[in-house]
PDB file of C-alpha atoms in Angstrom:
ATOM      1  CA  UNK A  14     124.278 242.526  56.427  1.00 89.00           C
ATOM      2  CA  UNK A  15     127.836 241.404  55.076  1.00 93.00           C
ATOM      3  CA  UNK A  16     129.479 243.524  56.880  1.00 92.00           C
ATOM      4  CA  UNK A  17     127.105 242.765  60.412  1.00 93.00           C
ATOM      5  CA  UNK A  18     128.422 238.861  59.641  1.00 96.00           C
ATOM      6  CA  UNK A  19     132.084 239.358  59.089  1.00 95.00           C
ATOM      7  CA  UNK A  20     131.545 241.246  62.237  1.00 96.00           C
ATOM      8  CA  UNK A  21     129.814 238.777  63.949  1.00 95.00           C
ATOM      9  CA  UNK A  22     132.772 236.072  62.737  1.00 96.00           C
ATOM     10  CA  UNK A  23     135.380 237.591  63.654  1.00 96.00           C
ATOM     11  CA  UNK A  24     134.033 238.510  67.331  1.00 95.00           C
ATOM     12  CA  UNK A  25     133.105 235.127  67.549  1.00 95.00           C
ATOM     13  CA  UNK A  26     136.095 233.597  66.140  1.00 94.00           C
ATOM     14  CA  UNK A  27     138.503 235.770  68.189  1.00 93.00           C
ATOM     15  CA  UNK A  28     140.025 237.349  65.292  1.00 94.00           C
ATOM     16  CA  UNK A  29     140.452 240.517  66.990  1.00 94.00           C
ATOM     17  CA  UNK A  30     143.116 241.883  64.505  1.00 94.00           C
ATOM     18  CA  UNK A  31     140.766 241.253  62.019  1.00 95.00           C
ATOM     19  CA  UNK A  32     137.625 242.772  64.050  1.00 96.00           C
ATOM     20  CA  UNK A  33     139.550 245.651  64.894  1.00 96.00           C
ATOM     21  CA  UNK A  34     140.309 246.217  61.008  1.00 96.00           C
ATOM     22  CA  UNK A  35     136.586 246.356  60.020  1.00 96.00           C
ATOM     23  CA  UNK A  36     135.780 248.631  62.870  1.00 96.00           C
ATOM     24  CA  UNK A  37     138.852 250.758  61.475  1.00 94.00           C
ATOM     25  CA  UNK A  38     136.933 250.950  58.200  1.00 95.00           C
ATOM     26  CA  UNK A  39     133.514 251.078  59.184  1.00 96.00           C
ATOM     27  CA  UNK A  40     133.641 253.773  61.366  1.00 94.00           C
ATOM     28  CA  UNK A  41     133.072 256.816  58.993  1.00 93.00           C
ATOM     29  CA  UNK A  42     130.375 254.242  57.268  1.00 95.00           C
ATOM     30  CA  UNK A  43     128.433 254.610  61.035  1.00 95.00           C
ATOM     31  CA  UNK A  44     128.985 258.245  61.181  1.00 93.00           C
ATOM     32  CA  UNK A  45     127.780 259.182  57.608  1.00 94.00           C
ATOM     33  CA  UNK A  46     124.479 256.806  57.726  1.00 94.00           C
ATOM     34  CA  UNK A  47     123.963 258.280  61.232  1.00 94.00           C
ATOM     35  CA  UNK A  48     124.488 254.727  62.941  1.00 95.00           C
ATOM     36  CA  UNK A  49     126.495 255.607  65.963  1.00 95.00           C
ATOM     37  CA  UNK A  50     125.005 253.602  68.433  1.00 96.00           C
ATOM     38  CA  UNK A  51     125.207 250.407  66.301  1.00 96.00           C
ATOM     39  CA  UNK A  52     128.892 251.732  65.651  1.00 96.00           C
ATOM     40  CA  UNK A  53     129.665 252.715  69.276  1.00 96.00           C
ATOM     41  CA  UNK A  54     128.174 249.030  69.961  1.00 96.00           C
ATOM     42  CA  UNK A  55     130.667 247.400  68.056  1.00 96.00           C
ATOM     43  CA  UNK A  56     133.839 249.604  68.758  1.00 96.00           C
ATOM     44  CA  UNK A  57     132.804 248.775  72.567  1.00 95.00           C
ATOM     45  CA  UNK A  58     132.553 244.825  72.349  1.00 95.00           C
ATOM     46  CA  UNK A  59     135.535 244.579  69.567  1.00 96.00           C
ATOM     47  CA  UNK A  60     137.603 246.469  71.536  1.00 95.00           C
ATOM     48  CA  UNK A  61     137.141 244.994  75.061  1.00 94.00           C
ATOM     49  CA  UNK A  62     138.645 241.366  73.175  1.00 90.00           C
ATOM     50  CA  UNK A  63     141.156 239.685  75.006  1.00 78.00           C
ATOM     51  CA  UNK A  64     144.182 239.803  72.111  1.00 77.00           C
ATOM     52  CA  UNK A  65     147.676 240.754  71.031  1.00 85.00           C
ATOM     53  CA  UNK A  66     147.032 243.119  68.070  1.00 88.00           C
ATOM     54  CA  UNK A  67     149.768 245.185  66.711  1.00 88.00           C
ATOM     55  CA  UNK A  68     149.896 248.508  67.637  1.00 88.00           C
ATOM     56  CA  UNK A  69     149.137 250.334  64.639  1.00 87.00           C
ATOM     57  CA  UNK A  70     145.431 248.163  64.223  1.00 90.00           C
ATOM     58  CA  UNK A  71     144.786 248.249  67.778  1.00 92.00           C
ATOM     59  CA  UNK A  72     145.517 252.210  67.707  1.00 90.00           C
ATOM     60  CA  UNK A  73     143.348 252.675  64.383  1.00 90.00           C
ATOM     61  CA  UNK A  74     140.657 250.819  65.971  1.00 94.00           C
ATOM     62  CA  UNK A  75     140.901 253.006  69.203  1.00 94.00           C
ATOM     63  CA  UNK A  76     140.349 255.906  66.884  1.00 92.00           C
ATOM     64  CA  UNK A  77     137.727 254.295  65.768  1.00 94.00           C
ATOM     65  CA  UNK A  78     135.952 253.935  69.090  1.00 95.00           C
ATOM     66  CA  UNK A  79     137.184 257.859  70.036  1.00 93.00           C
ATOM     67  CA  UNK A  80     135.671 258.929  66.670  1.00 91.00           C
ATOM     68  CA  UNK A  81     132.414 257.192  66.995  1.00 94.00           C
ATOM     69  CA  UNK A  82     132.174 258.373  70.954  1.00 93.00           C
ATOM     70  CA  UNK A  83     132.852 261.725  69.909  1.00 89.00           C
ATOM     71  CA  UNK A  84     130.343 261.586  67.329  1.00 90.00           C
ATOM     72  CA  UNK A  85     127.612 260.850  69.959  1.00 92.00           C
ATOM     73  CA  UNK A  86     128.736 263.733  72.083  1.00 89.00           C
ATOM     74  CA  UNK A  87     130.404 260.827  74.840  1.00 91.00           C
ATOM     75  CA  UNK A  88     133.144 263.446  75.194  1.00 87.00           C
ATOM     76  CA  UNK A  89     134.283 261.652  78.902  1.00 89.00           C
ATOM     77  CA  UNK A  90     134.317 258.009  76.337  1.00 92.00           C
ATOM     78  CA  UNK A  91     136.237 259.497  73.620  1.00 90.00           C
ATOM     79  CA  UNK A  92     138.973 260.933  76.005  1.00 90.00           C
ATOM     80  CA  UNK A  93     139.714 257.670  77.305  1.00 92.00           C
ATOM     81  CA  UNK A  94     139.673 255.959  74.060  1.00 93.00           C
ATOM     82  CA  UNK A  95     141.534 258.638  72.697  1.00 90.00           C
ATOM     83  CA  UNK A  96     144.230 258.713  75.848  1.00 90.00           C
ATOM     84  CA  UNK A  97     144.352 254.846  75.038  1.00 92.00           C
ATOM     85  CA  UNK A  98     145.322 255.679  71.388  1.00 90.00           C
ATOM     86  CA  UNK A  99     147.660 258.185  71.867  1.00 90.00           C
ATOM     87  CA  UNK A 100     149.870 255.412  73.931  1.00 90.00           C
ATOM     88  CA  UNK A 101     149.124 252.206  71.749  1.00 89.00           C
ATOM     89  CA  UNK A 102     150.204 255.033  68.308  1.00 87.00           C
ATOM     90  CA  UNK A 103     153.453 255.887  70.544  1.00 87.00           C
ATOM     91  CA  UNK A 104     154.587 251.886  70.665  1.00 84.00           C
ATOM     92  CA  UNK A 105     153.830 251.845  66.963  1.00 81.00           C
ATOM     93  CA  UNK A 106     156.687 254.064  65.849  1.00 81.00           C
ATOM     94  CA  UNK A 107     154.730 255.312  62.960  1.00 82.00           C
ATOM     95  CA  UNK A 108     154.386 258.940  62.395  1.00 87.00           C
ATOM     96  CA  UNK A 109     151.007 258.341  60.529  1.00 85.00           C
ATOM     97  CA  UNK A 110     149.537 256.184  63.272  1.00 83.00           C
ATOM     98  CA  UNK A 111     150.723 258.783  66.120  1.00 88.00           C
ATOM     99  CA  UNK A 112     149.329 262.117  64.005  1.00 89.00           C
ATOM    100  CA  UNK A 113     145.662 260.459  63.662  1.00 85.00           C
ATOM    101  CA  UNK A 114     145.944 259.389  67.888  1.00 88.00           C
ATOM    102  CA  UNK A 115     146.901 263.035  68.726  1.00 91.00           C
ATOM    103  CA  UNK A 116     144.000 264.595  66.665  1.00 90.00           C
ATOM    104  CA  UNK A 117     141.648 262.222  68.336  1.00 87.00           C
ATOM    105  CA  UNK A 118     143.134 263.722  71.523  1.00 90.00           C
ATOM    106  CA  UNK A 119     143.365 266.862  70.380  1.00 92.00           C
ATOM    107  CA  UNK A 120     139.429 266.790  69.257  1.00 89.00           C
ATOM    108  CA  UNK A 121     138.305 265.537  72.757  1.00 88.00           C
ATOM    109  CA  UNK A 122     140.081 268.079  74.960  1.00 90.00           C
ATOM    110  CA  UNK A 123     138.815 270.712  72.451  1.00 91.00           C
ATOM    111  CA  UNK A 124     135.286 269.814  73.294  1.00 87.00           C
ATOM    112  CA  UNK A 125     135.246 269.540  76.652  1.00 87.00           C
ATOM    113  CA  UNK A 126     136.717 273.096  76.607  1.00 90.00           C
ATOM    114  CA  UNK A 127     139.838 272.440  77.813  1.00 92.00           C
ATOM    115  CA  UNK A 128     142.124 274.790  75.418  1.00 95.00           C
ATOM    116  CA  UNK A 129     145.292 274.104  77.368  1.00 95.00           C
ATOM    117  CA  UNK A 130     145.485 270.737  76.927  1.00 94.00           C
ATOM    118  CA  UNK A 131     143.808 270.636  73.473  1.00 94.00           C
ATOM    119  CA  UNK A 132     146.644 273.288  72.205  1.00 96.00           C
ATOM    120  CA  UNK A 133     149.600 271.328  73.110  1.00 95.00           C
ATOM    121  CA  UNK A 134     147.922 268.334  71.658  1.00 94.00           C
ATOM    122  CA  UNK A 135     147.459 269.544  68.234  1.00 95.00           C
ATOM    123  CA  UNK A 136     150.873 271.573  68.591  1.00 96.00           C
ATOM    124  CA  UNK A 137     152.413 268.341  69.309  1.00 94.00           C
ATOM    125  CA  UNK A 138     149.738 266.734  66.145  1.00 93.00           C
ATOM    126  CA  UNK A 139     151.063 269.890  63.644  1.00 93.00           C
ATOM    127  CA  UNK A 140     154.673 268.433  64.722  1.00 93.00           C
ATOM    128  CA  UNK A 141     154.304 265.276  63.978  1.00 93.00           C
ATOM    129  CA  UNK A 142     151.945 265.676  60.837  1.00 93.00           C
ATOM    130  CA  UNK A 143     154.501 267.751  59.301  1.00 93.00           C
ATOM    131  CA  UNK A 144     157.013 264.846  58.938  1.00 91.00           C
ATOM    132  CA  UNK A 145     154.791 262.857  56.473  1.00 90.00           C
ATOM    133  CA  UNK A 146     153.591 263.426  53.585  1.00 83.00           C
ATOM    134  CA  UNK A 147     149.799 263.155  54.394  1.00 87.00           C
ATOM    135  CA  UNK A 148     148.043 266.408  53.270  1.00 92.00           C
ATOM    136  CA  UNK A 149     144.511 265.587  54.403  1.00 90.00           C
ATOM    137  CA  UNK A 150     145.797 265.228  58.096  1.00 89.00           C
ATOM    138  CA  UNK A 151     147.833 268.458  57.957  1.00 93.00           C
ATOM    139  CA  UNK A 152     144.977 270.492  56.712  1.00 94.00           C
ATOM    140  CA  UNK A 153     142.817 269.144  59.845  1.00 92.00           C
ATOM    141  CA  UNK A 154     145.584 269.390  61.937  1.00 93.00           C
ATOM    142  CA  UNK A 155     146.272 273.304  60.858  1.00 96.00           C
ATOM    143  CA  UNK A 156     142.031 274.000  60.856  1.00 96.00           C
ATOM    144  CA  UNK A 157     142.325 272.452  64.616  1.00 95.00           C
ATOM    145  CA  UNK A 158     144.700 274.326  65.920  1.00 96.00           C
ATOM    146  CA  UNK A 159     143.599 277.685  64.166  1.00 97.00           C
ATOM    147  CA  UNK A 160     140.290 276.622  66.134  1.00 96.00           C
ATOM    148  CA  UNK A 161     142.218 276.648  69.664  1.00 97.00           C
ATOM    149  CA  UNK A 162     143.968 280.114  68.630  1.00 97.00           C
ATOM    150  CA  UNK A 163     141.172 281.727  67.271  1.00 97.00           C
ATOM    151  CA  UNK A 164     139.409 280.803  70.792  1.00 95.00           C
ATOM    152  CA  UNK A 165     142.143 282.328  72.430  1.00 95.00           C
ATOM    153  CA  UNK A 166     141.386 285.451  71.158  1.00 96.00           C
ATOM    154  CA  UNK A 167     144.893 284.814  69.464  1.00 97.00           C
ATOM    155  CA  UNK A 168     143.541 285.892  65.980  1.00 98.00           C
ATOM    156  CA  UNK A 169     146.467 286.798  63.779  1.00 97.00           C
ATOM    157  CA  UNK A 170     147.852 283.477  64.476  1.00 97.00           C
ATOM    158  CA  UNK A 171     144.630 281.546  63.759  1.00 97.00           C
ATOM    159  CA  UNK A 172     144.329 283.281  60.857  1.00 98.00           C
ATOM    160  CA  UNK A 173     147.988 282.009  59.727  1.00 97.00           C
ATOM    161  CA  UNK A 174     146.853 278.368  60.101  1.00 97.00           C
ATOM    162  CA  UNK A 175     143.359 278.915  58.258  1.00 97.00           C
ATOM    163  CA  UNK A 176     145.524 280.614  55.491  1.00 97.00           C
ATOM    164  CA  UNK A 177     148.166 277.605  55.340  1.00 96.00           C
ATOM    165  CA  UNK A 178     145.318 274.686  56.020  1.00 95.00           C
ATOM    166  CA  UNK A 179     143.162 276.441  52.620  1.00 95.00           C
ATOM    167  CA  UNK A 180     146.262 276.806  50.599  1.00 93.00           C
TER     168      UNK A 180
END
């Protein structure tokens, strides 16, 4: 109920970098107690807000939105928030912020089956990943991309990722 006010406040108050920052957070909160729709809800109104936020908020809380839509199975809703990440991480110069928006990408071309797209993507995500030091990301980044091989019936390579992502 804390939470459900701050969010309400914030909304209210126009304090969309600060709205945007609880959806950031809250998001896997939705997913693992199985509230999507209240999360997909909120992701919806907080980001529709008339604001300046800087780019690497506004681009978390995209992800946010892309996660949460992809967690419903809204694959067409987490595209376009995605796609709206991907260029909002891009302004924010941060290899971090750009990594996350490209595995959001990544995630919803995947789904929809489109293996061309969804390769580059997490090519481009491995890339980018690589730079920082963020092992968490790189081992999603490697197990999505071994996905897109192993699909391909490209299964030495595939295997090559799993084996780097485990180690």
């Amino acid at each position: 109920p804390n939470l459900r006010a701050a969010l309400d406040w914030a909304y209210a108050s126009g304090q969309a970098d600060l709205a945007m920052r609880l959806i950031s957070a809250l998001w896997v909160y939705w997913d693992w107690r199985g509230l999507h729709a209240e999360g997909a809800r909120w992701c919806d109104r907080i980001l529709a807000m008339d604001s300046t936020v800087d780019p690497a908020t506004h681009s978390s809380a995209l992800y946010a939105g892309a996660a949460i839509a992809y967690m419903q199975a809204n694959y067409p809703r987490s595209l376009e928030l995605a796609e709206s990440c991907l260029a909002i991480a891009e302004q924010s110069g941060d290899d971090r912020t750009l990594g996350r928006a490209l595995i959001a990408l990544g995630n919803s071309a995947y789904d929809q089956g489109n293996l061309e797209r969804a390769e580059s993507v997490y090519v481009r995500s491995l890339e980018t990943i690589r730079r920082i030091d963020e092992p968490a990301a790189l081992q999603v980044a490697l197990v999505n991309l071994g996905f897109v091989r192993y699909q391909q019936e490209r299964y030495g390579e595939a295997r090559t990722l799993f084996d780097e992502s485990a180690a």
